[in-house]
Backbone as a printed PyTorch tensor [residue, N CA C, xyz], in Angstrom:
tensor([[[104.9980, 116.5240, 101.4820],
         [104.2560, 115.6970, 102.3920],
         [103.2760, 114.8030, 101.6000]],

        [[103.2660, 113.6210, 102.1430],
         [102.3050, 112.6620, 101.4940],
         [102.4090, 112.4600,  99.9990]],

        [[103.6020, 112.5760,  99.4840],
         [103.8050, 112.4860,  98.0170],
         [103.4330, 111.1170,  97.5900]],

        [[103.7650, 110.0820,  98.4040],
         [103.4430, 108.7460,  97.9710],
         [101.9570, 108.4860,  97.8290]],

        [[101.1930, 109.0640,  98.9150],
         [ 99.7010, 109.0360,  98.7860],
         [ 99.1720, 109.6520,  97.5230]],

        [[ 99.6620, 110.8090,  97.2310],
         [ 99.3210, 111.5380,  96.1070],
         [ 99.5700, 110.7820,  94.8530]],

        [[100.7320, 110.1470,  94.8180],
         [101.1230, 109.4000,  93.6470],
         [100.1480, 108.2080,  93.3930]],

        [[ 99.8080, 107.5000,  94.5150],
         [ 98.7950, 106.3950,  94.4530],
         [ 97.4110, 106.8870,  93.9610]],

        [[ 97.0090, 108.0550,  94.3420],
         [ 95.8070, 108.6320,  93.8570],
         [ 95.8330, 108.8920,  92.3320]],

        [[ 96.8920, 109.4580,  91.8780],
         [ 97.0970, 109.7430,  90.4650],
         [ 97.0480, 108.3590,  89.6620]],

        [[ 97.8150, 107.3980,  90.0960],
         [ 97.9160, 106.1450,  89.4400],
         [ 96.5420, 105.5410,  89.3970]],

        [[ 95.7790, 105.5150,  90.5590],
         [ 94.5180, 104.8960,  90.5720],
         [ 93.4940, 105.6380,  89.6010]],

        [[ 93.6150, 106.9560,  89.5060],
         [ 92.7570, 107.7460,  88.6320],
         [ 93.0330, 107.4090,  87.1880]],

        [[ 94.2810, 107.3360,  86.8610],
         [ 94.7110, 107.1520,  85.4300],
         [ 94.2200, 105.6720,  85.0990]],

        [[ 94.3360, 104.6830,  85.9690],
         [ 93.9280, 103.3410,  85.7560],
         [ 92.4290, 103.2160,  85.6500]],

        [[ 91.7700, 103.9930,  86.4120],
         [ 90.3860, 103.9780,  86.3510],
         [ 89.8300, 104.5350,  85.0090]],

        [[ 90.4700, 105.5470,  84.4980],
         [ 90.1090, 106.0760,  83.1510],
         [ 90.3210, 104.9860,  82.1310]],

        [[ 91.4520, 104.2420,  82.3300],
         [ 91.7670, 103.1220,  81.3320],
         [ 90.9280, 101.9240,  81.5970]],

        [[ 90.0110, 101.9660,  82.5060],
         [ 89.1120, 100.8240,  82.7860],
         [ 89.8670,  99.6360,  83.3340]],

        [[ 90.9550,  99.8370,  84.0720],
         [ 91.6670,  98.7530,  84.7510],
         [ 90.9640,  98.3850,  86.0660]],

        [[ 90.8670,  97.0480,  86.2730],
         [ 90.1490,  96.6960,  87.3940],
         [ 91.0800,  96.6600,  88.7220]],

        [[ 92.2850,  96.5250,  88.4720],
         [ 93.3120,  96.3690,  89.5770],
         [ 94.5840,  97.2580,  89.3130]],

        [[ 95.1610,  97.6800,  90.3630],
         [ 96.5090,  98.3760,  90.3190],
         [ 97.5140,  97.3120,  90.9140]],

        [[ 98.5190,  97.0830,  90.0760],
         [ 99.5490,  96.1460,  90.5380],
         [100.8260,  96.8770,  90.6350]],

        [[101.6850,  96.4430,  91.5010],
         [103.0360,  96.9460,  91.7400],
         [103.9630,  95.9650,  92.3010]],

        [[105.1660,  96.3220,  92.1830],
         [106.2920,  95.4640,  92.8010],
         [107.0350,  96.3610,  93.7930]],

        [[107.0590,  95.8170,  95.0450],
         [107.7430,  96.5590,  96.1030],
         [109.0720,  96.0170,  96.3930]],

        [[110.0440,  96.9090,  96.3400],
         [111.4250,  96.4260,  96.7020],
         [111.7860,  97.0840,  98.0030]],

        [[111.5740,  96.3610,  99.0580],
         [111.8960,  96.8350, 100.4320],
         [113.4050,  96.5290, 100.6630]],

        [[114.2670,  97.2460, 100.0330],
         [115.6590,  96.8270,  99.9430],
         [116.4630,  96.8750, 101.2280]],

        [[115.9480,  97.5650, 102.2950],
         [116.6640,  97.5850, 103.5120],
         [116.1040,  96.3990, 104.5220]],

        [[115.0270,  95.8650, 104.0290],
         [114.5110,  94.7100, 104.8810],
         [113.7760,  95.0290, 106.0520]],

        [[113.4000,  96.4040, 106.2720],
         [112.6410,  96.7760, 107.5150],
         [111.1790,  96.3310, 107.4270]],

        [[110.6250,  96.2100, 106.2210],
         [109.2060,  95.8610, 106.0480],
         [108.3260,  97.1530, 106.0950]],

        [[108.9210,  98.3770, 106.3260],
         [108.1080,  99.5690, 106.4870],
         [107.3460,  99.9070, 105.0920]],

        [[108.0140,  99.6890, 104.0130],
         [107.4310, 100.0020, 102.7790],
         [106.2780,  99.0590, 102.4620]],

        [[106.4390,  97.8060, 102.7210],
         [105.3840,  96.8400, 102.4910],
         [104.1820,  97.1660, 103.4210]],

        [[104.5240,  97.4780, 104.7240],
         [103.4580,  97.8350, 105.6990],
         [102.7160,  99.0920, 105.1640]],

        [[103.3950, 100.0530, 104.6520],
         [102.7900, 101.2510, 104.1210],
         [101.8040, 100.9580, 102.9030]],

        [[102.1590, 100.0920, 102.0170],
         [101.2500,  99.7280, 100.9980],
         [100.0470,  98.9440, 101.5600]],

        [[100.3350,  98.0020, 102.5220],
         [ 99.2330,  97.2510, 103.1230],
         [ 98.2050,  98.1350, 103.7860]],

        [[ 98.7690,  99.2190, 104.4280],
         [ 97.8520, 100.1660, 105.1480],
         [ 97.0450, 100.9960, 104.2240]],

        [[ 97.3880, 100.9870, 102.8740],
         [ 96.5720, 101.7080, 101.8370],
         [ 95.8580, 100.7110, 100.9800]],

        [[ 95.5430,  99.5530, 101.4480],
         [ 94.6540,  98.7120, 100.7320],
         [ 95.1890,  97.6210,  99.8380]],

        [[ 96.5690,  97.7290,  99.6460],
         [ 97.2080,  96.6190,  98.7830],
         [ 97.2830,  95.3050,  99.4890]],

        [[ 97.3120,  94.3080,  98.8210],
         [ 97.5300,  92.9470,  99.3180],
         [ 98.6500,  92.2220,  98.6190]],

        [[ 99.3190,  91.3790,  99.3390],
         [100.4400,  90.6000,  98.6610],
         [ 99.7820,  89.6050,  97.7540]],

        [[100.4000,  89.2750,  96.6410],
         [ 99.9730,  88.3150,  95.6190],
         [101.1190,  87.4050,  95.3470]],

        [[101.3830,  86.4470,  96.2390],
         [102.5870,  85.5920,  96.1110],
         [102.5140,  84.7590,  94.8260]],

        [[101.3680,  84.5300,  94.2730],
         [101.3630,  83.6390,  93.0980],
         [101.9880,  84.4000,  91.8590]],

        [[102.1620,  85.6410,  91.9610],
         [102.7870,  86.4040,  90.8930],
         [104.2320,  86.6370,  90.9830]],

        [[104.7840,  86.1660,  92.1900],
         [106.1740,  86.4830,  92.4900],
         [107.2070,  85.9260,  91.4080]],

        [[106.9590,  84.6720,  90.9470],
         [107.8960,  84.1450,  90.0330],
         [107.7700,  84.8330,  88.6240]],

        [[106.5240,  85.2030,  88.2750],
         [106.3540,  85.8470,  86.9260],
         [106.9980,  87.1590,  86.9870]],

        [[107.0060,  87.8820,  88.1580],
         [107.5820,  89.2180,  88.2200],
         [109.1000,  89.2720,  88.5670]],

        [[109.7010,  87.9780,  88.6110],
         [111.1780,  87.9860,  88.6860],
         [111.7570,  87.7220,  90.1080]],

        [[110.8810,  87.3350,  91.1340],
         [111.4630,  87.1580,  92.4790],
         [110.6920,  85.8840,  93.0190]],

        [[111.0320,  84.6910,  92.5130],
         [110.3150,  83.5130,  93.0230],
         [110.4690,  83.4040,  94.5370]],

        [[109.4040,  83.1940,  95.2650],
         [109.3970,  83.0860,  96.6940],
         [110.0100,  84.2900,  97.3710]],

        [[110.0210,  85.4550,  96.7210],
         [110.5590,  86.7120,  97.2850],
         [111.9970,  86.6610,  97.5580]],

        [[112.7820,  85.8400,  96.8240],
         [114.2640,  85.6720,  97.1050],
         [114.9840,  86.9990,  96.9010]],

        [[114.5170,  87.8190,  96.1260],
         [115.3040,  89.1260,  95.9450],
         [114.6630,  90.3520,  96.7730]],

        [[113.8090,  89.9200,  97.7020],
         [113.2010,  90.9100,  98.5650],
         [112.1230,  91.6680,  97.8810]],

        [[111.7050,  91.3570,  96.7010],
         [110.7490,  92.0730,  95.9590],
         [109.3190,  91.3270,  96.0910]],

        [[108.3400,  92.1670,  96.5450],
         [107.0640,  91.5590,  96.7730],
         [106.0750,  92.1400,  95.7330]],

        [[105.2640,  91.2650,  95.1610],
         [104.2140,  91.7590,  94.2570],
         [102.8860,  92.0370,  95.0800]],

        [[102.2350,  93.0870,  94.7270],
         [101.0440,  93.5170,  95.4360],
         [100.0730,  94.0830,  94.5210]],

        [[ 98.7870,  94.1050,  94.8900],
         [ 97.7300,  94.6940,  94.0720],
         [ 96.5480,  95.0130,  94.9120]],

        [[ 95.7560,  95.9490,  94.3490],
         [ 94.5560,  96.3910,  95.0180],
         [ 93.5260,  96.7680,  93.8980]],

        [[ 92.2260,  96.6780,  94.1690],
         [ 91.2310,  97.1030,  93.2310],
         [ 91.3580,  98.6550,  92.8640]],

        [[ 91.2450,  98.9060,  91.7270],
         [ 91.2400, 100.3450,  91.2070],
         [ 90.1030, 101.1320,  91.8690]],

        [[ 90.4900, 102.2740,  92.4030],
         [ 89.4210, 103.1230,  92.9280],
         [ 88.8430, 104.0180,  91.8560]],

        [[ 87.5260, 103.8620,  91.6060],
         [ 86.8770, 104.5970,  90.5190],
         [ 86.2330, 105.7750,  90.9680]],

        [[ 86.3760, 106.0770,  92.3170],
         [ 85.7400, 107.3360,  92.8650],
         [ 86.8240, 108.2310,  93.4910]],

        [[ 86.7310, 109.4730,  93.1330],
         [ 87.7440, 110.3920,  93.6500],
         [ 87.4680, 110.6370,  95.1180]],

        [[ 88.5080, 110.2740,  96.0030],
         [ 88.3540, 110.3970,  97.4030],
         [ 88.1950, 111.9080,  97.8970]],

        [[ 87.4620, 112.1200,  98.9350],
         [ 87.1760, 113.4640,  99.4290],
         [ 88.6100, 114.1550,  99.7740]],

        [[ 89.5620, 113.3890, 100.1480],
         [ 90.8300, 114.0540, 100.6070],
         [ 91.8310, 114.0920,  99.5600]],

        [[ 91.3540, 113.8920,  98.3300],
         [ 92.3240, 113.8430,  97.0980],
         [ 92.8340, 115.3340,  96.9850]],

        [[ 94.0680, 115.4190,  96.8200],
         [ 94.6950, 116.8060,  96.6700],
         [ 95.1460, 117.0830,  95.1740]],

        [[ 94.5570, 116.2080,  94.2720],
         [ 94.9050, 116.5970,  92.8670],
         [ 94.0100, 117.7920,  92.4230]],

        [[ 94.7090, 118.6450,  91.7740],
         [ 93.9700, 119.8160,  91.3020],
         [ 94.1040, 119.9670,  89.7840]],

        [[ 92.9730, 120.1300,  89.2370],
         [ 92.8680, 120.2440,  87.7380],
         [ 92.7880, 121.6900,  87.2690]],

        [[ 93.5390, 122.1080,  86.4500],
         [ 93.4970, 123.4990,  86.0400],
         [ 92.7280, 123.6290,  84.7670]]])
């Protein structure tokens, strides 16, 4: 459950340690429903259309959307990552 949310937390923490200011990703909503894009939007990501061409999908012609969010440098209270 919530594997995607856990993955985003891991990515954000790793990039925070690396002193990255933003987390960038490319979303391929291949069935066209928009659910995956909405999922990322609900987690704080924003579309960055100016990066579309650079990331290989000018004007989103391949259904691929570039997105980004500021890197979270604080461990959220609901984080389920366990360190041994």
